[in-house]
Structure formats: structure tokens, C-alpha cells
Coordinates of C-alpha atoms in Angstrom, one line a residue:
X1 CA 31.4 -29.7 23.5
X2 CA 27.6 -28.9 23.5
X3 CA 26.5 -25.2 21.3
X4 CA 25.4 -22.9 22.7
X5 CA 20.9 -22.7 21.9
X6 CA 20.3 -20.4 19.0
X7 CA 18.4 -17.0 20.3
X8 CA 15.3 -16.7 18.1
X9 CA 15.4 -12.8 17.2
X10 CA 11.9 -11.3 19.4
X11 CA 10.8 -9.8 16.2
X12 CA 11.2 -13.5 14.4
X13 CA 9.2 -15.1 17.5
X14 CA 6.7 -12.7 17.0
X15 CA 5.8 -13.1 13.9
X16 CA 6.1 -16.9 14.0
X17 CA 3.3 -16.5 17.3
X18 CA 1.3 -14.8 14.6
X19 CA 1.7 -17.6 11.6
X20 CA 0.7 -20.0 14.1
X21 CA -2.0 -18.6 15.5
X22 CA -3.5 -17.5 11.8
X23 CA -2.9 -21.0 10.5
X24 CA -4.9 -22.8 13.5
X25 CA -8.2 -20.2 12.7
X26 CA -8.1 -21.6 8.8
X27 CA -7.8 -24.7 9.4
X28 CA -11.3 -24.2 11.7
X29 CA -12.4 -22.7 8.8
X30 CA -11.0 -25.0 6.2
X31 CA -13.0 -28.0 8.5
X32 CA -16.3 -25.7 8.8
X33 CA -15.6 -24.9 4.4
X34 CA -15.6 -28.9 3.7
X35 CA -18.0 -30.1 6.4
X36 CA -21.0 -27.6 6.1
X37 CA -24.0 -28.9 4.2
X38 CA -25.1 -25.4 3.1
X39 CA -25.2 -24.8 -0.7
X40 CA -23.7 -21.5 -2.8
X41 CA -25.5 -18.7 -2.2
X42 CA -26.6 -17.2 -6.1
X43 CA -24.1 -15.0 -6.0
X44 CA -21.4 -17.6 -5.7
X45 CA -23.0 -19.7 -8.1
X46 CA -22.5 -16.7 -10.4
X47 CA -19.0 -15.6 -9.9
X48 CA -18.3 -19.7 -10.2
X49 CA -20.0 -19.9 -14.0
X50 CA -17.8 -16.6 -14.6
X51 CA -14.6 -19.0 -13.9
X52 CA -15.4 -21.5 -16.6
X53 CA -14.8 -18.8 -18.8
X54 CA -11.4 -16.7 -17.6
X55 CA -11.8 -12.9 -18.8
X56 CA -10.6 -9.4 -17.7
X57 CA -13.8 -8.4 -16.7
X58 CA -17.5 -9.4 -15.9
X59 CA -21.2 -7.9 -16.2
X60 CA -20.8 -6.4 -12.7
X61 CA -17.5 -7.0 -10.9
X62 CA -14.0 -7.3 -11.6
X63 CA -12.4 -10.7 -12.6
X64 CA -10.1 -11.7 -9.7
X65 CA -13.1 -13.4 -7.9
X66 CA -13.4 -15.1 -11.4
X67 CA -9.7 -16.0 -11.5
X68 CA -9.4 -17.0 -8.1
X69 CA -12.0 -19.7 -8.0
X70 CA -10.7 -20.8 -11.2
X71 CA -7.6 -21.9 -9.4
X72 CA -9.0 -23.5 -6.5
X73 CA -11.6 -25.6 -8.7
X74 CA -9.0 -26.4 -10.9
X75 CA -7.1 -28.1 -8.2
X76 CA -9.9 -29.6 -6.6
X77 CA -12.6 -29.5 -8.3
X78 CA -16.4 -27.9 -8.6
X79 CA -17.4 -28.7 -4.7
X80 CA -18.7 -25.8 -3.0
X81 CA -15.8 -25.7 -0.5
X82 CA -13.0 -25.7 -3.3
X83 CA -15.5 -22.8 -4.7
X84 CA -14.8 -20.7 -1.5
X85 CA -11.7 -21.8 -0.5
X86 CA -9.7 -18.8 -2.2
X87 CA -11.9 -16.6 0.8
X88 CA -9.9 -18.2 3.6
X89 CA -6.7 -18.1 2.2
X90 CA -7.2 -14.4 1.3
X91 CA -8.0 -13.8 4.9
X92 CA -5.6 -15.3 6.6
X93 CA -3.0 -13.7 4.5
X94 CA -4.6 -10.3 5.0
X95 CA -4.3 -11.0 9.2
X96 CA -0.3 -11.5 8.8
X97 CA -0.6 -7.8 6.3
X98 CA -2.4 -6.3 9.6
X99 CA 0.1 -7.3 11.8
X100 CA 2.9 -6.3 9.8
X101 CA 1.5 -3.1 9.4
X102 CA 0.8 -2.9 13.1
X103 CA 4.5 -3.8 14.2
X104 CA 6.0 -1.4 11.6
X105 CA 3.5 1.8 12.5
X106 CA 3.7 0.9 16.6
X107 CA 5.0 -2.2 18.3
X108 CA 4.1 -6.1 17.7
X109 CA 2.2 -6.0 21.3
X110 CA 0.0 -3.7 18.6
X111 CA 0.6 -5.5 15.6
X112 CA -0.9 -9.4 17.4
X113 CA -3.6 -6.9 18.9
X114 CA -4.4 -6.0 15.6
X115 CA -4.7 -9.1 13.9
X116 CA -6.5 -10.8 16.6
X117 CA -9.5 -8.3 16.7
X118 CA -9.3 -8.1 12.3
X119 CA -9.3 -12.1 11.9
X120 CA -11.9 -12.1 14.5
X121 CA -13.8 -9.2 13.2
X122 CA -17.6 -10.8 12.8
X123 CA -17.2 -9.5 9.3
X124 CA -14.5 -11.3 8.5
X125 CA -15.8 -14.5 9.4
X126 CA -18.3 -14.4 6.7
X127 CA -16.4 -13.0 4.3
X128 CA -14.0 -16.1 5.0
X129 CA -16.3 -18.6 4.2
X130 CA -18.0 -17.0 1.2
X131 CA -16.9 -16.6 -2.7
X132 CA -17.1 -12.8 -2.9
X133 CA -14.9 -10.6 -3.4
X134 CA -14.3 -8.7 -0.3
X135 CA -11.9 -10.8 0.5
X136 CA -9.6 -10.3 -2.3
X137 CA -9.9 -6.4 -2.1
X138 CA -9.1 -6.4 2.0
X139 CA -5.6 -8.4 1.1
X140 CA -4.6 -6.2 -2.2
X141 CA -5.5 -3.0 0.4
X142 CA -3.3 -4.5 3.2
X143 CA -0.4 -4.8 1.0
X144 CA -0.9 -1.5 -0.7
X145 CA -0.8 0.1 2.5
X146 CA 2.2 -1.8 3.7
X147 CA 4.1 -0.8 0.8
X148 CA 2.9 2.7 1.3
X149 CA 4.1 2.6 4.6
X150 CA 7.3 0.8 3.9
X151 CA 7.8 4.4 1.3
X152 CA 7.7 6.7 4.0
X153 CA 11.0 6.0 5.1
X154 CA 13.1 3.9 2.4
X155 CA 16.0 5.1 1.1
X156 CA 16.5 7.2 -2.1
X157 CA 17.3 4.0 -4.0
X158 CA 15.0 2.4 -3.1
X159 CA 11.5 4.6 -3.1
X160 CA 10.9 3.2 -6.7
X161 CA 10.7 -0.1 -6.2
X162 CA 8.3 0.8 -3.1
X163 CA 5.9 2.7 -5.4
X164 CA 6.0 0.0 -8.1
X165 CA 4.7 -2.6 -5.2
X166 CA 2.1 0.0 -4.2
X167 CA 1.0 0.4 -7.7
X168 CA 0.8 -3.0 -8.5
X169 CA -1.0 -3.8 -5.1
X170 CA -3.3 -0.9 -5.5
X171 CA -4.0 -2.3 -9.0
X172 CA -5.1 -5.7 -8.0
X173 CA -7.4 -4.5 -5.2
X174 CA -9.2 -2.8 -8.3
X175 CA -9.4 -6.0 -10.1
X176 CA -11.0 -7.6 -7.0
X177 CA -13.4 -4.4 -6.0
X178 CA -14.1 -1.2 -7.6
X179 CA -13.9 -0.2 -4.0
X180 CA -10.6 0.5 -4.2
X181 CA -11.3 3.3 -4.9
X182 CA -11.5 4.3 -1.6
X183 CA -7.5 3.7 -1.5
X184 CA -7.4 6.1 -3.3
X185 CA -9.3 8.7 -1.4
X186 CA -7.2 8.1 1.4
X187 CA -3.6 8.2 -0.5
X188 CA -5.1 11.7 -1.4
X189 CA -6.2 12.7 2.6
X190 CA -3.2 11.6 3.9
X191 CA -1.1 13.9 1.4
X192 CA -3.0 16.7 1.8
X193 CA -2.6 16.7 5.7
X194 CA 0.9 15.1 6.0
X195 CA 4.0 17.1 4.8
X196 CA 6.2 14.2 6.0
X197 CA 3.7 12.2 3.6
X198 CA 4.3 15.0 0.8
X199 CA 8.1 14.9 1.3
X200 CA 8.6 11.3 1.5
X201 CA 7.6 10.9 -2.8
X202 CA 10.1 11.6 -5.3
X203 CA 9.2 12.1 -8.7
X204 CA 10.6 8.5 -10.0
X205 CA 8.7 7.3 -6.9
X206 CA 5.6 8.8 -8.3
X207 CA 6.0 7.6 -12.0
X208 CA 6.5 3.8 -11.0
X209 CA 3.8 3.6 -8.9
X210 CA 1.2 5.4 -11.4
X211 CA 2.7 3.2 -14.5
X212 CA 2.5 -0.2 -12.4
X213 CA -0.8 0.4 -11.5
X214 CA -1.8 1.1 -14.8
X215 CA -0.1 -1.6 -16.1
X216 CA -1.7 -4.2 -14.0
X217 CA -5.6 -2.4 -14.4
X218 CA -5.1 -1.7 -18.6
X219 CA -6.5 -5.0 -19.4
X220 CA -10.0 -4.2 -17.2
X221 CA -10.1 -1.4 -18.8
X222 CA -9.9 -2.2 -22.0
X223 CA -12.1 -5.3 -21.5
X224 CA -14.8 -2.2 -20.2
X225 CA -14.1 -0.4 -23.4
X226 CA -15.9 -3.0 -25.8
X227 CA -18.6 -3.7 -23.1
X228 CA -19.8 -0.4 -23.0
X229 CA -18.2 0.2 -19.2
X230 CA -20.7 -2.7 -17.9
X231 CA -19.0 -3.3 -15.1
X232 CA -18.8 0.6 -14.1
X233 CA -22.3 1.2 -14.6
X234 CA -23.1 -1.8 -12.5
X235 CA -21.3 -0.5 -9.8
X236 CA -22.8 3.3 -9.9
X237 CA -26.4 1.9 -10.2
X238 CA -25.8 0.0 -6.9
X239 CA -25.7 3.5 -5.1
X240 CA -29.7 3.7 -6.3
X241 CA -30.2 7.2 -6.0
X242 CA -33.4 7.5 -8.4
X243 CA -36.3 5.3 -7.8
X244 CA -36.5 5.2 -4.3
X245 CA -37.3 7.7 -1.0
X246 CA -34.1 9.7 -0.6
X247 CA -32.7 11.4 2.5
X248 CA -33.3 8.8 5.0
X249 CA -32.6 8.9 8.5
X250 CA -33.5 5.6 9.1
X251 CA -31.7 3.9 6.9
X252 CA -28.4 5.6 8.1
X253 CA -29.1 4.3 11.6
X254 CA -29.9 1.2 10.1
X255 CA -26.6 1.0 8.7
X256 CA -24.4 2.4 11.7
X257 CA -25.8 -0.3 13.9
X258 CA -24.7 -2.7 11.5
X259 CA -21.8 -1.6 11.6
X260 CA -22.0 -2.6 15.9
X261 CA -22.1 -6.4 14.2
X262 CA -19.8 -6.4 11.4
X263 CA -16.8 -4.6 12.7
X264 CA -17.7 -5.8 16.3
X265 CA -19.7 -3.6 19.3
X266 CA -16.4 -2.6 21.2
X267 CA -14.2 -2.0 18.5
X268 CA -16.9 0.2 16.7
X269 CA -16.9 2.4 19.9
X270 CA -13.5 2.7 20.5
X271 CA -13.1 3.8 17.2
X272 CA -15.3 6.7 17.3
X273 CA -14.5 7.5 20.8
X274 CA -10.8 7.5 19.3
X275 CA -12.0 9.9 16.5
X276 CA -13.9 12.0 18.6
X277 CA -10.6 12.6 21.0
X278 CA -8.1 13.6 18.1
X279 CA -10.5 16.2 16.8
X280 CA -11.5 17.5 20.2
X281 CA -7.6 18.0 21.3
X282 CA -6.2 18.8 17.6
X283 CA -3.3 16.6 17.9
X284 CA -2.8 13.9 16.0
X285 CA 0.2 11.4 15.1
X286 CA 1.1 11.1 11.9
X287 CA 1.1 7.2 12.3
X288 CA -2.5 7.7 13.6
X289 CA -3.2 10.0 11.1
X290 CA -2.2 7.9 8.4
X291 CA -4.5 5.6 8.8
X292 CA -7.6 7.3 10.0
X293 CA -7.2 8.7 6.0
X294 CA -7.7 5.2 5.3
X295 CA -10.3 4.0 7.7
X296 CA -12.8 7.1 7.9
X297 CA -13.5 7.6 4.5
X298 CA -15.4 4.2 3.7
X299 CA -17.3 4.7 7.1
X300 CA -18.2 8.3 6.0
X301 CA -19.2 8.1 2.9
X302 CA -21.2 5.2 3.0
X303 CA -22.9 6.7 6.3
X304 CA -23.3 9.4 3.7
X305 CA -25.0 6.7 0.7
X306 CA -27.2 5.5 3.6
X307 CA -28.8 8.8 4.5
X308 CA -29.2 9.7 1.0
X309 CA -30.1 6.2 -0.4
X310 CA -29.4 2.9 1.0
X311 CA -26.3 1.0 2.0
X312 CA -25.4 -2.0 2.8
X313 CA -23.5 -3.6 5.9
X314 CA -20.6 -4.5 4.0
X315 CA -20.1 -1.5 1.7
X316 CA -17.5 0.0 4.1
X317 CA -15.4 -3.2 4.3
X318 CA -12.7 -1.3 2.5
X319 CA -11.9 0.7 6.1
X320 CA -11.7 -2.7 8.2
X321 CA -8.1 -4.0 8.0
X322 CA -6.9 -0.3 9.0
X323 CA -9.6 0.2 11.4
X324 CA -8.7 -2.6 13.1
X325 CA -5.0 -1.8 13.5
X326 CA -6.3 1.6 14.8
X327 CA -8.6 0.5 17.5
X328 CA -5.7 -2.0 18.8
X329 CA -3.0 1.5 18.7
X330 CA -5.7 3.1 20.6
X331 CA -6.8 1.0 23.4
X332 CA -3.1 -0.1 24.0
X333 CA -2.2 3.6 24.1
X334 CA -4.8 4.1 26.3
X335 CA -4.3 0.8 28.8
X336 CA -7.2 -0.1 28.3
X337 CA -6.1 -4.1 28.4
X338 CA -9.5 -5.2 30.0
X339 CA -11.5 -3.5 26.8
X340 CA -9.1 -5.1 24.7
X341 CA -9.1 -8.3 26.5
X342 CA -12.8 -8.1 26.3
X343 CA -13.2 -7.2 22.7
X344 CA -11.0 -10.0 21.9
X345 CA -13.1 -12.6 23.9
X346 CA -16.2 -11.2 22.5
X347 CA -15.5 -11.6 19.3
X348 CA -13.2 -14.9 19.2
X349 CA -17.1 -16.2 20.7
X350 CA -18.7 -14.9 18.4
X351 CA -16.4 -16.5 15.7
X352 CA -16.4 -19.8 17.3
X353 CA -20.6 -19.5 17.5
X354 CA -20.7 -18.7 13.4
X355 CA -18.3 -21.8 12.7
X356 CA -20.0 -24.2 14.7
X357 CA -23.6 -22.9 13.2
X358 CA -21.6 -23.0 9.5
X359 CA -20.6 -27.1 10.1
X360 CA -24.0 -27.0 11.7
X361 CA -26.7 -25.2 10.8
X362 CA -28.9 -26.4 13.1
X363 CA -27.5 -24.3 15.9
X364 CA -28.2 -21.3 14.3
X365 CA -32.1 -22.7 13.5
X366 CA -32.4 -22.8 16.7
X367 CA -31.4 -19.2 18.0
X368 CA -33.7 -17.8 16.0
X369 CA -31.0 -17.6 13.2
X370 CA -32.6 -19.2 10.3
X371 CA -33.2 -16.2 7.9
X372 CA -30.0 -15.3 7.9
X373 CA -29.1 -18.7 6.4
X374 CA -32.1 -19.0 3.9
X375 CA -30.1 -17.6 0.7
X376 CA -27.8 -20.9 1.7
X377 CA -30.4 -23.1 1.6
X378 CA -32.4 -25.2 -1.4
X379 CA -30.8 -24.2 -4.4
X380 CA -30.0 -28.1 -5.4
X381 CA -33.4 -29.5 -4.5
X382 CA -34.8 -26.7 -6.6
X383 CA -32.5 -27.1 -9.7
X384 CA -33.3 -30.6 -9.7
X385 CA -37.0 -30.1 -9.0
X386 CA -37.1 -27.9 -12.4
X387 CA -35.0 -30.3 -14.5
X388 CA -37.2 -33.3 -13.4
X389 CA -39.8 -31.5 -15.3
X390 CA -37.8 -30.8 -18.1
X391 CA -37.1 -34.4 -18.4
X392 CA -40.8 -35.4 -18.4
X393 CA -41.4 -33.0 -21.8
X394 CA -40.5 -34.1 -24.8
X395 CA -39.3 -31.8 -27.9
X396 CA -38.1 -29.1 -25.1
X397 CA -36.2 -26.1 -27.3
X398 CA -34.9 -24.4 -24.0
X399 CA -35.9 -24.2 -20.2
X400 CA -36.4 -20.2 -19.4
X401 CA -36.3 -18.8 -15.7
X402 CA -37.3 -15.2 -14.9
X403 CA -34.6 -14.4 -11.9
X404 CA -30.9 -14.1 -12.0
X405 CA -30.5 -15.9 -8.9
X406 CA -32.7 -19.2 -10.3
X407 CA -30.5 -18.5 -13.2
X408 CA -27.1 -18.8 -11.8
X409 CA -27.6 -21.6 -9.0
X410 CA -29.7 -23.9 -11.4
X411 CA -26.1 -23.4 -13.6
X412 CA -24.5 -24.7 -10.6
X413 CA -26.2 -27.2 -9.1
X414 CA -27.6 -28.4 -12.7
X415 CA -24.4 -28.3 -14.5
X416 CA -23.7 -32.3 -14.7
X417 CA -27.6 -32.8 -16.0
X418 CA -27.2 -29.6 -18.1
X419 CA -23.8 -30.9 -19.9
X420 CA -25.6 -34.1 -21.4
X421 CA -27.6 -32.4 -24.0
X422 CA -30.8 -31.5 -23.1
X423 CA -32.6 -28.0 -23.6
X424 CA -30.5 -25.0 -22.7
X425 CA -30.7 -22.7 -19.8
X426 CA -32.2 -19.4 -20.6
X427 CA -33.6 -16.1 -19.3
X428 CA -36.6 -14.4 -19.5
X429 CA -36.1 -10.8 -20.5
X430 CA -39.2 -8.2 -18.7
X431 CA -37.4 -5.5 -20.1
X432 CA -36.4 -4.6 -24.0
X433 CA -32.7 -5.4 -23.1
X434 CA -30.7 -7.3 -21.0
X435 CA -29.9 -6.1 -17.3
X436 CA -27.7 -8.5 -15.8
X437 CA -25.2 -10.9 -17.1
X438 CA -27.9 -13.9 -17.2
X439 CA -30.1 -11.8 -19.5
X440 CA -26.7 -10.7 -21.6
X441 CA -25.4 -14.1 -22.3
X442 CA -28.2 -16.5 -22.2
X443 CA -31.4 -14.6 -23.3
X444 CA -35.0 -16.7 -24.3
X445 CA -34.6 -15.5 -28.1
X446 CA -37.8 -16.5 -31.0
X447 CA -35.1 -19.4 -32.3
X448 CA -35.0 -20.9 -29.1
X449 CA -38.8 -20.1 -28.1
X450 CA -40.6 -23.4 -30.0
X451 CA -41.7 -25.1 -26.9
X452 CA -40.4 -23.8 -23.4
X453 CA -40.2 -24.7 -19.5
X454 CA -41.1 -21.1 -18.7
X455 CA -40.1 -21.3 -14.8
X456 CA -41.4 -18.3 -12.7
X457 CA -39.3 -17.4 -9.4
X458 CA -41.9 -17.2 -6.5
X459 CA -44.8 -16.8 -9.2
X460 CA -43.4 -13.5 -9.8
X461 CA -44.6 -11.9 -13.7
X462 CA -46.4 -15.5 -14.5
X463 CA -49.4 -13.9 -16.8
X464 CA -47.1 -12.0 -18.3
X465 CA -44.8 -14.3 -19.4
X466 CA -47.2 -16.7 -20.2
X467 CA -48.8 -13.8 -22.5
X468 CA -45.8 -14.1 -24.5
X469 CA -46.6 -17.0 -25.9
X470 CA -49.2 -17.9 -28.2
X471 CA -50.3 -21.1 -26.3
X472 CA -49.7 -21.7 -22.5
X473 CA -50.3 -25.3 -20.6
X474 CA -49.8 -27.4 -17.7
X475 CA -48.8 -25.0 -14.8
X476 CA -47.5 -26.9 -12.0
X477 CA -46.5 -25.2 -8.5
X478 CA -43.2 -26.6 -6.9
X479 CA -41.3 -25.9 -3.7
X480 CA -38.4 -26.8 -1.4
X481 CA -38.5 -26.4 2.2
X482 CA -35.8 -24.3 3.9
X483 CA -36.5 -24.5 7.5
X484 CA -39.5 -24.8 9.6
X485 CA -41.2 -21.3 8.1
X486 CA -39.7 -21.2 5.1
X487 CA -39.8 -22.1 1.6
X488 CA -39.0 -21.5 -1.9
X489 CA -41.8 -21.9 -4.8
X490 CA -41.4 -21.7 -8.5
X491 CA -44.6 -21.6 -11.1
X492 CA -44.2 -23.9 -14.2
X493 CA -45.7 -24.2 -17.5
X494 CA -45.3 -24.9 -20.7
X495 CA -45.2 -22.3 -23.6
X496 CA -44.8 -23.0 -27.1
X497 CA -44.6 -20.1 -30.1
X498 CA -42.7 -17.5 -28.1
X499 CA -43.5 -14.0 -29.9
X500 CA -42.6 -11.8 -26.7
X501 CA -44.7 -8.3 -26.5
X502 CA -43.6 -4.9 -26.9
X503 CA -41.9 -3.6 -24.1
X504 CA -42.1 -0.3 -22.1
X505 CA -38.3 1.2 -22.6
X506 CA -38.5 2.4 -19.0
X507 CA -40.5 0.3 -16.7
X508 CA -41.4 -3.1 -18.9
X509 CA -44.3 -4.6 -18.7
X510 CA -46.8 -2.7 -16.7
X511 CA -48.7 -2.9 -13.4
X512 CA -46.6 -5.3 -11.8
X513 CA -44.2 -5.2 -8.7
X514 CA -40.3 -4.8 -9.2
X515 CA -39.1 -8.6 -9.3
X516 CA -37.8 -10.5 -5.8

């Protein structure tokens, strides 16, 4: 007697359609991580020399970039792919997140919708195959707003345990980006306009989800209590509201075309076209509703940092995952299958373009492409450029660099040369205190100032720093080729008897321009 064939439940097949699908786009990008010849950008470098030394907190971001690229280093060691890797991963679990939230708000035709235009959101694609921590926050955000979600209609029992997963959710998106905040923002929006939002909390509901989230963030904050809130200060000095000219129309249009790029060109319009129609005919659902509270207020506010400052692309990254699962509601609602068709297709080229220009750079040299690539490009030639020179002085006390990004990638591409003794890596301060993490931990002090590889980045400050010594010799100019145009330089000397000069407390050393 032959059984009967086991019925795969259609809400099991779909999400099995979406596992597959997500798990075929990182392995493209898991081949494009381990086969592309372009280096850490400084950043990375940075965040990687942070995960040699596991903390709750860094200079001027959270730790879980930190932690994360501890773990995959740990298990595969210092490569710039096993760097990255935790990007990918984060990713592809934050497309399954979208598409869970997607089938529970509307239908899985909606949910796959959404997922396919988020993992294909041009955005995303960089933010998959770069150490940064973007990634990180847009999965800790998905969850917390599936568990939100998931609140609105749980049982009694139940709501508790619901708010404890928000909280804890909602706490590690802090950990990963101070962004969170705009969480946050949009918890609040939501409550205010939703009575169905208001009713659904219960007071235990409430208390679990403010005490796991507090429970999960107490050790960042307390790691910013005896670092003088470093981190938070970073963060608000980013929005540069002194210093520069403010009120900027320019720069806000700047940014909302970006915005054509990162979140993609048809998306972007549907989703103001979608805005535009709820507030003309005043009726909204409370599914859409719910997540326009989440998706506007990024978009908004940093249109709003842009007109008054600067912004950039990224900076509203914090709206994309429930953006994306609003556009899909939208033009599905609307039958607009050719759009959607078409948004898809634009942007699954577009992804295919940037992987193929990531394994081969190449490609994107030649369409005209090349700048964008430059901050990719050089750092190891450089490093061991510098440290050549090192090796050819004796009696070195310390080699000294006068830019955090020199700083951070000469740690990472130099660290096997570094290890074996020779003079340390330093920075050279410009101002009377430290103001990044390079100049906090490894400042050029008097007890390391004997005798000195003082290396200027791009031949920025060079008299000055060379006035800080009482005997300067032997400049030599070196540089790396990037591409056809471009290059990178550094000015090198030797100093010897560092007595640095008094500096100005607000400006440094004067008549010079702001460092590149």
C-alpha cells in the first residue's frame, strides 16, 4: 500500500521559496566577499583593531560591529572577507525578518514582494559587503518590529513575553547604531495615532519590555559613564551644525536624490506617491499606518539635518527594511504588477552589476566608476611602503601618522610586521587633546618622541609637524597608484627631540586647512 504525498502547508512553502531564494543571493555575495581583490576601507580597518580588544563600547560607535567581527575572525581568521562576513549574514537574516513581517501585516504575495525589492535595495548591497554597522542595526530593527507586531494581537498571557523580545531587540539595535533611536520615535508616532496600538499594551507588557531593554543597553552605558559619553558625543558632532554654512537647499536635494540610488528610483517614488495619497484622502490603515511611523521619520528628519547641515546617503538606513515592506503593500494594493515587476528587475541588475564590479573591479573602472572604489584601493601597498622606511632607520622610537584613516589601515595591513617588535604605531595630535580613538589610545607622547617616522597623509600639516621637533631630516615623497587618475601620497621624514608646540584650544595650529 503506497501513502498518500505529504501536503506541504502554503504558508510552510512560502517561506521555504523565501530561504531559498535568500540563501542563493549570499552565497553570490559570499563568492564576490572571498574573491574581490579590494582592501578594507579605514573604517573597517578600525572597527577590526576594536575586535582585538572586546568592550561594551568604542570612541564613536557601539560595540556589536566590534563583537561581530570578532566572531567571524575568530573562526576564520584576519582576511578581509572573514572581516565582513558578519554584513552578509546580518542581511540575509534581516530579508527573512521583512518577509515575515510582510506575511503577518498583509499576505506572503506581499511579504516575497518585500523581501525581494529590500535584499535588492542598492543600499543593501553595500551594506552587505562592508564591516559597518548598518547592517547589524537593520536586523535588531526588523526583529523589534516583528515582535511589536506579533504584540498587537497576542494573548493576555502572552503580551509579556512579546515586550521582553521587543525590549531585548530594541536593545541590541542600540548596541549596533545609536540610530535606533529612530525606533523609538516611531514606537512613540504610532501610539500617539493608533488607539488599537494604545489598547493592545498592558502594564506588565510595558514593564518587561522597558526592563529588557535596559538590561541588554546597561553595560553601554555604563561603559559611556567612565569615557565621558565618547561615544554620544561622537554621534551628536556628526550632525555638524557649527562650523559650516547652515540652511542649505542644496545639500537637501543632494541628499533626496541619493536617496533615488540607495533605496532604488521606483521604490523611492512609490513611496512618496504612497505618502502623498494617505494624507490627501485622510484614510489610512492601521497596518499602513504602523509602519509609515517607522519609515518616515528617518527620511524626514534627515531631509531635515540636510537642509540645516549636511547628511549623508545612508543616515536614513534606519527607515529601509519597513519602507520596503510598504512600497511592496502599496503597489500590490494598487496592481501595479508591471511597476513592481520592473522595480524588481531594476534593481536585481543593479545588484548583479555591483557584485560582478566587487569580484571585479575592473568593470566598474571602466564605467566611469573608479572614485567610488578609491577608499577600497592602496591601503596595503601604502602600509608597506611606510614600514619599508621604517626598516631602513635604525634606533626608530615610534613611527607617527597624522590621519586616522593612515592610522587604522596601516594597523591592519601592517599588523604581522608591526607584531615583531619594531617601533610602535602612533598619532600625531594637531590639537591639545585627542579627537578620535587613534589619537586617544596611541598618541606620539615626549617618551616615545627620541627619533620618529613622522608620516604626513597627502602632505597635509608637514611644516608644522616638522616644527615640533627640534631637528627634521630626509623627507622622502611616496605614493601608490589607485587607478589610472588616481593616487595616494604620503610625506616622510625623520624627526628626532619631539617637544610639540603650544596649541590653540579651539582651532590648533593656525593658518592651515581642516585635515583630508
Amino acid at each position: 500500500m503506497t501513502e498518500a504525498p505529504t501536503l506541504i502547508p502554503s504558508r510552510d512553502r512560502d517561506l521555504r521559496a523565501v530561504l531559498l531564494c535568500v540563501a542563493a543571493l549570499t552565497a553570490a555575495r559570499l563568492v564576490a566577499l572571498f574573491a574581490t581583490p579590494l582592501q578594507l576601507y579605514p573604517d573597517e580597518a578600525q572597527y577590526w583593531l576594536w575586535s582585538r580588544t572586546l568592550d561594551f563600547g568604542y570612541y564613536s560607535k557601539p560595540p556589536m560591529i566590534a563583537w561581530a567581527i570578532w566572531a567571524t575572525t575568530a573562526m576564520g581568521g584576519d582576511a578581509e572577507a572573514w572581516v565582513r562576513l558578519s554584513a552578509s549574514l546580518f542581511q540575509a537574516g534581516a530579508t527573512v525578518v521583512v518577509f515575515l513581517i510582510g506575511r503577518r501585516l498583509y499576505t506572503p504575495a506581499v511579504g516575497f514582494a518585500a523581501a525581494a525589492l529590500y535584499a535588492l535595495m542598492p543600499g543593501i548591497q553595500l551594506s552587505a559587503l562592508v564591516a559597518a554597522t548598518d547592517a547589524p542595526l537593520l536586523f535588531f530593527l526588523g526583529l523589534g518590529i516583528l515582535a511589536y507586531v506579533g504584540l498587537q494581537d497576542a494573548p493576555q498571557a502572552r503580551k509579556p513575553w512579546r515586550a521582553a523580545g521587543l525590549g531585548v531587540a530594541l536593545g541590541l539595535a542600540f548596541l549596533s547604531k545609536y540610530a535606533a533611536i529612530y525606533f523609538v520615535i516611531g514606537l512613540g508616532l504610532h501610539l500617539a495615532f493608533s488607539r488599537t496600538a494604545r489598547a493592545a499594551w498592558t502594564w506588565p507588557a510595558a514593564v518587561s519590555a522597558i526592563l529588557a531593554f535596559a538590561i541588554v543597553l546597561a553595560p553601554n552605558l555604563a561603559w559611556n559613564a567612565t569615557h565621558g559619553f565618547a561615544t554620544f558625543q561622537h554621534t551628536a558632532a556628526n550632525a555638524a551644525w557649527s562650523g559650516v554654512q547652515l540652511f542649505n537647499l542644496s545639500e537637501m536635494g543632494l541628499f533626496l536624490g541619493s536617496q533615488l540610488g540607495v533605496f532604488g528610483p521606483i521604490p523611492f517614488v512609490a513611496l512618496l506617491l504612497g505618502v502623498g495619497l494617505a494624507l490627501a484622502r485622510r484614510r489610512i490603515s492601521e497596518n499602513d499606518l504602523l509602519l509609515m511611523c517607522f519609515a518616515l521619520p528617518p527620511l524626514l528628519i534627515v531631509t531635515g539635518q540636510a537642509f540645516i547641515s549636511r547628511a549623508n546617503a545612508n543616515w536614513s538606513g534606519a527607515g529601509y527594511l519597513a519602507g520596503a515592506i510598504l512600497v511592496a503593500a502599496w503597489l500590490v494594493r494598487w496592481r501595479a504588477r508591471r511597476w513592481l515587476i520592473a522595480a524588481i528587475a531594476i534593481q536585481a541588475a543593479v545588484a548583479a552589476f555591483f557584485l560582478v564590479s566587487v569580484i571585479s573591479p575592473a568593470v566598474a573602472d571602466k564605467a566611469g566608476l573608479a572614485n567610488g572604489l578609491k577608499r577600497a584601493r592602496g591601503w596595503d601597498q601604502m602600509t608597506q611602503l611606510i614600514l619599508d622606511r621604517a626598516e631602513r632607520e635604525p634606533g626608530l622610537s615610534a613611527i607617527a601618522v597624522n590621519n586616522r584613516f593612515l592610522f587604522y589601515a596601516m594597523s591592519y595591513y601592517g599588523r604581522d610586521r608591526l607584531r615583531m617588535g619594531g617601533p610602535p604605531l602612533t598619532s600625531w595630535l594637531l590639537m591639545e587633546g585627542p579627537r578620535n580613538q587613534a589619537e586617544t589610545t596611541a598618541p606620539l607622547t615626549a617618551a616615545l618622541g627620541r627619533r620618529v617616522l613622522m608620516v604626513s597623509y597627502e602632505g597635509w600639516r608637514r611644516p608644522e609637524m616638522q616644527a615640533d621637533f627640534t631637528a627634521a631630516s630626509g623627507l622622502e615623497i611616496g605614493s601608490v597608484r589607485l587607478d589610472n587618475r588616481r593616487k595616494r601620497r604620503v610625506e616622510m621624514f625623520i624627526g628626532e627631540g619631539f617637544a610639540p608646540r603650544p596649541r590653540d584650544p579651539v582651532s590648533g595650529l593656525p593658518g592651515r586647512p581642516t585635515p583630508p
